[in-house]
Amino acid sequence: MGKKQNVHGEGNYEATRKYNEGLRRFIRSGRVGQAARDAAPATDADELQMAAAETEGKRRAKDEDPALKGKMPKAPVPSQPDVKPSTTAPETPEAPKPGEDK
């Protein structure tokens, strides 16, 4: 076993580590504000196109992430199944006890 195996079942840990480290370096570099200004739409047409893309992305999303709003949804309350009593079987089965004849 000379080579280290990549773990990809639940995610690629090495790639995640590299991404996170690169992100930390970028934040520490102080270039975040400039990058945000560079990414801003240059024209009104760009702004409309970006807004349309955002709307389309939101339309396809299931729900807004509650973590973004700072609150988590309440856990669903389990409902009782709609089980109707049988009309052909007794409610409590009556089996003879050992030594009894029915």
Short mmCIF file of N, CA and C in Angstrom, two decimals:
data_model
loop_
_atom_site.label_atom_id
_atom_site.label_comp_id
_atom_site.label_asym_id
_atom_site.label_seq_id
_atom_site.Cartn_x
_atom_site.Cartn_y
_atom_site.Cartn_z
N MET A 1 0.84 -1.18 0.00
CA MET A 1 0.00 0.00 0.00
C MET A 1 0.88 1.24 0.00
N GLY A 2 1.46 1.57 -1.12
CA GLY A 2 2.34 2.71 -1.19
C GLY A 2 1.60 4.03 -1.30
N LYS A 3 0.45 4.03 -1.99
CA LYS A 3 -0.26 5.29 -2.21
C LYS A 3 -1.41 5.45 -1.23
N LYS A 4 -1.64 6.70 -0.86
CA LYS A 4 -2.76 7.03 0.01
C LYS A 4 -4.03 7.09 -0.84
N GLN A 5 -5.08 6.46 -0.37
CA GLN A 5 -6.33 6.44 -1.13
C GLN A 5 -7.12 7.72 -0.90
N ASN A 6 -7.75 8.21 -1.95
CA ASN A 6 -8.65 9.35 -1.81
C ASN A 6 -9.97 8.86 -1.26
N VAL A 7 -10.59 9.65 -0.43
CA VAL A 7 -11.89 9.30 0.12
C VAL A 7 -12.91 10.17 -0.59
N HIS A 8 -13.80 9.55 -1.35
CA HIS A 8 -14.78 10.31 -2.10
C HIS A 8 -16.21 9.92 -1.76
N GLY A 9 -16.42 9.04 -0.79
CA GLY A 9 -17.77 8.59 -0.47
C GLY A 9 -18.65 9.72 0.05
N GLU A 10 -18.17 10.42 1.05
CA GLU A 10 -18.94 11.52 1.62
C GLU A 10 -18.30 12.85 1.27
N GLY A 11 -17.29 12.86 0.46
CA GLY A 11 -16.64 14.09 0.07
C GLY A 11 -15.15 13.86 -0.07
N ASN A 12 -14.51 14.75 -0.76
CA ASN A 12 -13.07 14.66 -0.97
C ASN A 12 -12.40 15.54 0.08
N TYR A 13 -11.89 14.92 1.13
CA TYR A 13 -11.34 15.66 2.26
C TYR A 13 -10.14 16.51 1.86
N GLU A 14 -9.29 15.97 1.02
CA GLU A 14 -8.09 16.71 0.60
C GLU A 14 -8.49 17.96 -0.20
N ALA A 15 -9.43 17.82 -1.11
CA ALA A 15 -9.88 18.97 -1.90
C ALA A 15 -10.54 20.01 -1.00
N THR A 16 -11.30 19.57 -0.02
CA THR A 16 -11.95 20.50 0.91
C THR A 16 -10.90 21.25 1.70
N ARG A 17 -9.89 20.55 2.17
CA ARG A 17 -8.82 21.19 2.94
C ARG A 17 -8.11 22.24 2.09
N LYS A 18 -7.80 21.90 0.85
CA LYS A 18 -7.11 22.85 -0.04
C LYS A 18 -7.99 24.07 -0.32
N TYR A 19 -9.28 23.85 -0.57
CA TYR A 19 -10.19 24.95 -0.84
C TYR A 19 -10.28 25.89 0.37
N ASN A 20 -10.46 25.31 1.56
CA ASN A 20 -10.59 26.12 2.76
C ASN A 20 -9.33 26.93 3.03
N GLU A 21 -8.17 26.33 2.84
CA GLU A 21 -6.92 27.05 3.05
C GLU A 21 -6.78 28.19 2.04
N GLY A 22 -7.10 27.94 0.79
CA GLY A 22 -7.05 28.99 -0.22
C GLY A 22 -8.01 30.13 0.09
N LEU A 23 -9.18 29.78 0.59
CA LEU A 23 -10.17 30.80 0.97
C LEU A 23 -9.64 31.64 2.13
N ARG A 24 -9.04 30.99 3.12
CA ARG A 24 -8.47 31.74 4.26
C ARG A 24 -7.38 32.70 3.78
N ARG A 25 -6.51 32.22 2.90
CA ARG A 25 -5.43 33.08 2.38
C ARG A 25 -6.01 34.27 1.62
N PHE A 26 -7.06 34.03 0.83
CA PHE A 26 -7.68 35.12 0.07
C PHE A 26 -8.29 36.15 1.01
N ILE A 27 -8.98 35.70 2.05
CA ILE A 27 -9.60 36.64 3.00
C ILE A 27 -8.53 37.45 3.71
N ARG A 28 -7.45 36.78 4.15
CA ARG A 28 -6.37 37.49 4.85
C ARG A 28 -5.64 38.47 3.93
N SER A 29 -5.70 38.26 2.63
CA SER A 29 -4.97 39.12 1.70
C SER A 29 -5.57 40.52 1.60
N GLY A 30 -6.83 40.68 2.00
CA GLY A 30 -7.47 41.98 1.94
C GLY A 30 -8.02 42.33 0.56
N ARG A 31 -8.11 41.36 -0.34
CA ARG A 31 -8.59 41.62 -1.70
C ARG A 31 -10.07 41.34 -1.88
N VAL A 32 -10.80 41.05 -0.80
CA VAL A 32 -12.21 40.68 -0.91
C VAL A 32 -13.04 41.85 -1.44
N GLY A 33 -12.83 43.03 -0.90
CA GLY A 33 -13.59 44.20 -1.34
C GLY A 33 -13.38 44.50 -2.81
N GLN A 34 -12.14 44.44 -3.26
CA GLN A 34 -11.84 44.70 -4.67
C GLN A 34 -12.47 43.63 -5.56
N ALA A 35 -12.42 42.39 -5.13
CA ALA A 35 -13.03 41.31 -5.91
C ALA A 35 -14.53 41.50 -6.01
N ALA A 36 -15.16 41.96 -4.94
CA ALA A 36 -16.61 42.22 -4.97
C ALA A 36 -16.92 43.35 -5.94
N ARG A 37 -16.11 44.40 -5.92
CA ARG A 37 -16.34 45.51 -6.86
C ARG A 37 -16.12 45.06 -8.30
N ASP A 38 -15.13 44.21 -8.52
CA ASP A 38 -14.86 43.70 -9.87
C ASP A 38 -16.00 42.82 -10.37
N ALA A 39 -16.68 42.13 -9.46
CA ALA A 39 -17.77 41.22 -9.84
C ALA A 39 -19.09 41.96 -10.03
N ALA A 40 -19.16 43.21 -9.63
CA ALA A 40 -20.40 43.98 -9.76
C ALA A 40 -20.72 44.16 -11.25
N PRO A 41 -22.01 44.25 -11.58
CA PRO A 41 -22.37 44.42 -12.99
C PRO A 41 -21.85 45.75 -13.53
N ALA A 42 -21.29 45.70 -14.74
CA ALA A 42 -20.71 46.89 -15.35
C ALA A 42 -21.77 47.74 -16.04
N THR A 43 -22.83 47.11 -16.53
CA THR A 43 -23.87 47.84 -17.25
C THR A 43 -25.23 47.46 -16.69
N ASP A 44 -26.24 48.23 -17.10
CA ASP A 44 -27.61 47.91 -16.69
C ASP A 44 -28.04 46.56 -17.23
N ALA A 45 -27.58 46.22 -18.43
CA ALA A 45 -27.93 44.93 -19.02
C ALA A 45 -27.33 43.79 -18.19
N ASP A 46 -26.08 43.97 -17.75
CA ASP A 46 -25.46 42.95 -16.88
C ASP A 46 -26.24 42.80 -15.58
N GLU A 47 -26.68 43.92 -15.02
CA GLU A 47 -27.43 43.88 -13.77
C GLU A 47 -28.75 43.13 -13.95
N LEU A 48 -29.44 43.39 -15.06
CA LEU A 48 -30.70 42.69 -15.34
C LEU A 48 -30.46 41.20 -15.55
N GLN A 49 -29.39 40.87 -16.25
CA GLN A 49 -29.08 39.47 -16.50
C GLN A 49 -28.75 38.74 -15.19
N MET A 50 -28.00 39.39 -14.31
CA MET A 50 -27.66 38.78 -13.02
C MET A 50 -28.91 38.61 -12.15
N ALA A 51 -29.80 39.60 -12.17
CA ALA A 51 -31.04 39.50 -11.40
C ALA A 51 -31.92 38.37 -11.94
N ALA A 52 -31.97 38.23 -13.27
CA ALA A 52 -32.77 37.15 -13.86
C ALA A 52 -32.20 35.78 -13.50
N ALA A 53 -30.88 35.68 -13.51
CA ALA A 53 -30.25 34.40 -13.14
C ALA A 53 -30.51 34.07 -11.67
N GLU A 54 -30.47 35.07 -10.81
CA GLU A 54 -30.76 34.84 -9.39
C GLU A 54 -32.20 34.40 -9.19
N THR A 55 -33.13 35.06 -9.90
CA THR A 55 -34.54 34.69 -9.80
C THR A 55 -34.76 33.26 -10.27
N GLU A 56 -34.13 32.88 -11.37
CA GLU A 56 -34.25 31.52 -11.89
C GLU A 56 -33.70 30.51 -10.90
N GLY A 57 -32.57 30.82 -10.30
CA GLY A 57 -32.00 29.92 -9.31
C GLY A 57 -32.90 29.76 -8.10
N LYS A 58 -33.51 30.84 -7.66
CA LYS A 58 -34.42 30.77 -6.51
C LYS A 58 -35.69 30.01 -6.87
N ARG A 59 -36.13 30.12 -8.12
CA ARG A 59 -37.35 29.43 -8.54
C ARG A 59 -37.16 27.92 -8.46
N ARG A 60 -35.97 27.46 -8.78
CA ARG A 60 -35.70 26.02 -8.77
C ARG A 60 -35.37 25.49 -7.38
N ALA A 61 -35.03 26.36 -6.47
CA ALA A 61 -34.67 25.92 -5.11
C ALA A 61 -35.93 25.52 -4.36
N LYS A 62 -35.79 24.55 -3.45
CA LYS A 62 -36.94 24.10 -2.66
C LYS A 62 -37.35 25.18 -1.67
N ASP A 63 -36.46 25.52 -0.78
CA ASP A 63 -36.74 26.50 0.26
C ASP A 63 -35.49 27.32 0.52
N GLU A 64 -35.69 28.45 1.17
CA GLU A 64 -34.56 29.26 1.60
C GLU A 64 -33.87 28.54 2.75
N ASP A 65 -32.57 28.62 2.80
CA ASP A 65 -31.82 27.98 3.88
C ASP A 65 -32.11 28.72 5.18
N PRO A 66 -32.71 28.06 6.18
CA PRO A 66 -33.04 28.74 7.43
C PRO A 66 -31.81 29.25 8.16
N ALA A 67 -30.66 28.66 7.92
CA ALA A 67 -29.44 29.13 8.57
C ALA A 67 -29.08 30.54 8.10
N LEU A 68 -29.48 30.91 6.89
CA LEU A 68 -29.21 32.25 6.39
C LEU A 68 -30.03 33.30 7.13
N LYS A 69 -31.19 32.92 7.60
CA LYS A 69 -32.06 33.85 8.31
C LYS A 69 -31.84 33.78 9.82
N GLY A 70 -30.99 32.86 10.26
CA GLY A 70 -30.67 32.78 11.68
C GLY A 70 -31.65 31.99 12.51
N LYS A 71 -32.57 31.28 11.89
CA LYS A 71 -33.49 30.47 12.67
C LYS A 71 -33.69 29.14 11.98
N MET A 72 -33.92 28.15 12.77
CA MET A 72 -34.13 26.81 12.25
C MET A 72 -35.61 26.48 12.31
N PRO A 73 -36.12 25.73 11.35
CA PRO A 73 -37.54 25.37 11.38
C PRO A 73 -37.84 24.41 12.52
N LYS A 74 -39.08 24.44 12.95
CA LYS A 74 -39.52 23.52 14.00
C LYS A 74 -39.58 22.11 13.42
N ALA A 75 -39.30 21.16 14.27
CA ALA A 75 -39.37 19.76 13.84
C ALA A 75 -40.82 19.39 13.60
N PRO A 76 -41.11 18.64 12.56
CA PRO A 76 -42.50 18.26 12.29
C PRO A 76 -43.03 17.34 13.39
N VAL A 77 -44.29 17.52 13.70
CA VAL A 77 -44.95 16.69 14.70
C VAL A 77 -45.47 15.44 14.00
N PRO A 78 -45.09 14.27 14.49
CA PRO A 78 -45.58 13.06 13.82
C PRO A 78 -47.09 12.95 13.96
N SER A 79 -47.74 12.63 12.88
CA SER A 79 -49.20 12.52 12.92
C SER A 79 -49.59 11.08 13.20
N GLN A 80 -50.78 10.92 13.71
CA GLN A 80 -51.31 9.59 13.99
C GLN A 80 -51.81 8.99 12.68
N PRO A 81 -51.49 7.76 12.41
CA PRO A 81 -51.98 7.15 11.17
C PRO A 81 -53.49 6.94 11.25
N ASP A 82 -54.12 7.01 10.11
CA ASP A 82 -55.56 6.79 10.03
C ASP A 82 -55.82 5.28 10.02
N VAL A 83 -55.93 4.70 11.20
CA VAL A 83 -56.18 3.27 11.33
C VAL A 83 -57.59 3.10 11.85
N LYS A 84 -58.40 2.43 11.07
CA LYS A 84 -59.79 2.19 11.48
C LYS A 84 -59.87 0.79 12.09
N PRO A 85 -60.63 0.64 13.17
CA PRO A 85 -60.75 -0.69 13.76
C PRO A 85 -61.44 -1.65 12.80
N SER A 86 -60.99 -2.87 12.83
CA SER A 86 -61.56 -3.90 11.96
C SER A 86 -62.96 -4.25 12.44
N THR A 87 -63.85 -4.45 11.50
CA THR A 87 -65.22 -4.84 11.87
C THR A 87 -65.38 -6.35 11.88
N THR A 88 -64.39 -7.07 11.37
CA THR A 88 -64.52 -8.53 11.31
C THR A 88 -63.75 -9.23 12.42
N ALA A 89 -62.77 -8.58 13.02
CA ALA A 89 -61.99 -9.23 14.06
C ALA A 89 -62.29 -8.57 15.41
N PRO A 90 -62.25 -9.34 16.48
CA PRO A 90 -62.48 -8.74 17.80
C PRO A 90 -61.34 -7.79 18.15
N GLU A 91 -61.63 -6.79 19.01
CA GLU A 91 -60.61 -5.83 19.39
C GLU A 91 -59.48 -6.50 20.15
N THR A 92 -59.82 -7.42 21.04
CA THR A 92 -58.78 -8.15 21.77
C THR A 92 -58.93 -9.63 21.43
N PRO A 93 -57.90 -10.21 20.90
CA PRO A 93 -58.01 -11.63 20.54
C PRO A 93 -58.14 -12.48 21.81
N GLU A 94 -59.00 -13.44 21.73
CA GLU A 94 -59.22 -14.32 22.87
C GLU A 94 -58.67 -15.69 22.54
N ALA A 95 -57.49 -15.95 23.02
CA ALA A 95 -56.87 -17.26 22.82
C ALA A 95 -57.00 -18.03 24.13
N PRO A 96 -57.24 -19.31 24.05
CA PRO A 96 -57.33 -20.08 25.30
C PRO A 96 -55.98 -20.13 26.01
N LYS A 97 -56.04 -20.04 27.31
CA LYS A 97 -54.83 -20.12 28.12
C LYS A 97 -54.43 -21.58 28.25
N PRO A 98 -53.17 -21.84 28.53
CA PRO A 98 -52.75 -23.24 28.68
C PRO A 98 -53.59 -23.96 29.75
N GLY A 99 -54.09 -25.08 29.39
CA GLY A 99 -54.91 -25.86 30.31
C GLY A 99 -56.39 -25.56 30.19
N GLU A 100 -56.77 -24.56 29.40
CA GLU A 100 -58.18 -24.21 29.20
C GLU A 100 -58.63 -24.69 27.84
N ASP A 101 -59.87 -25.07 27.76
CA ASP A 101 -60.45 -25.40 26.46
C ASP A 101 -61.48 -24.34 26.16
N LYS A 102 -61.56 -23.97 24.97
CA LYS A 102 -62.52 -22.93 24.60
C LYS A 102 -63.72 -23.53 23.99
#
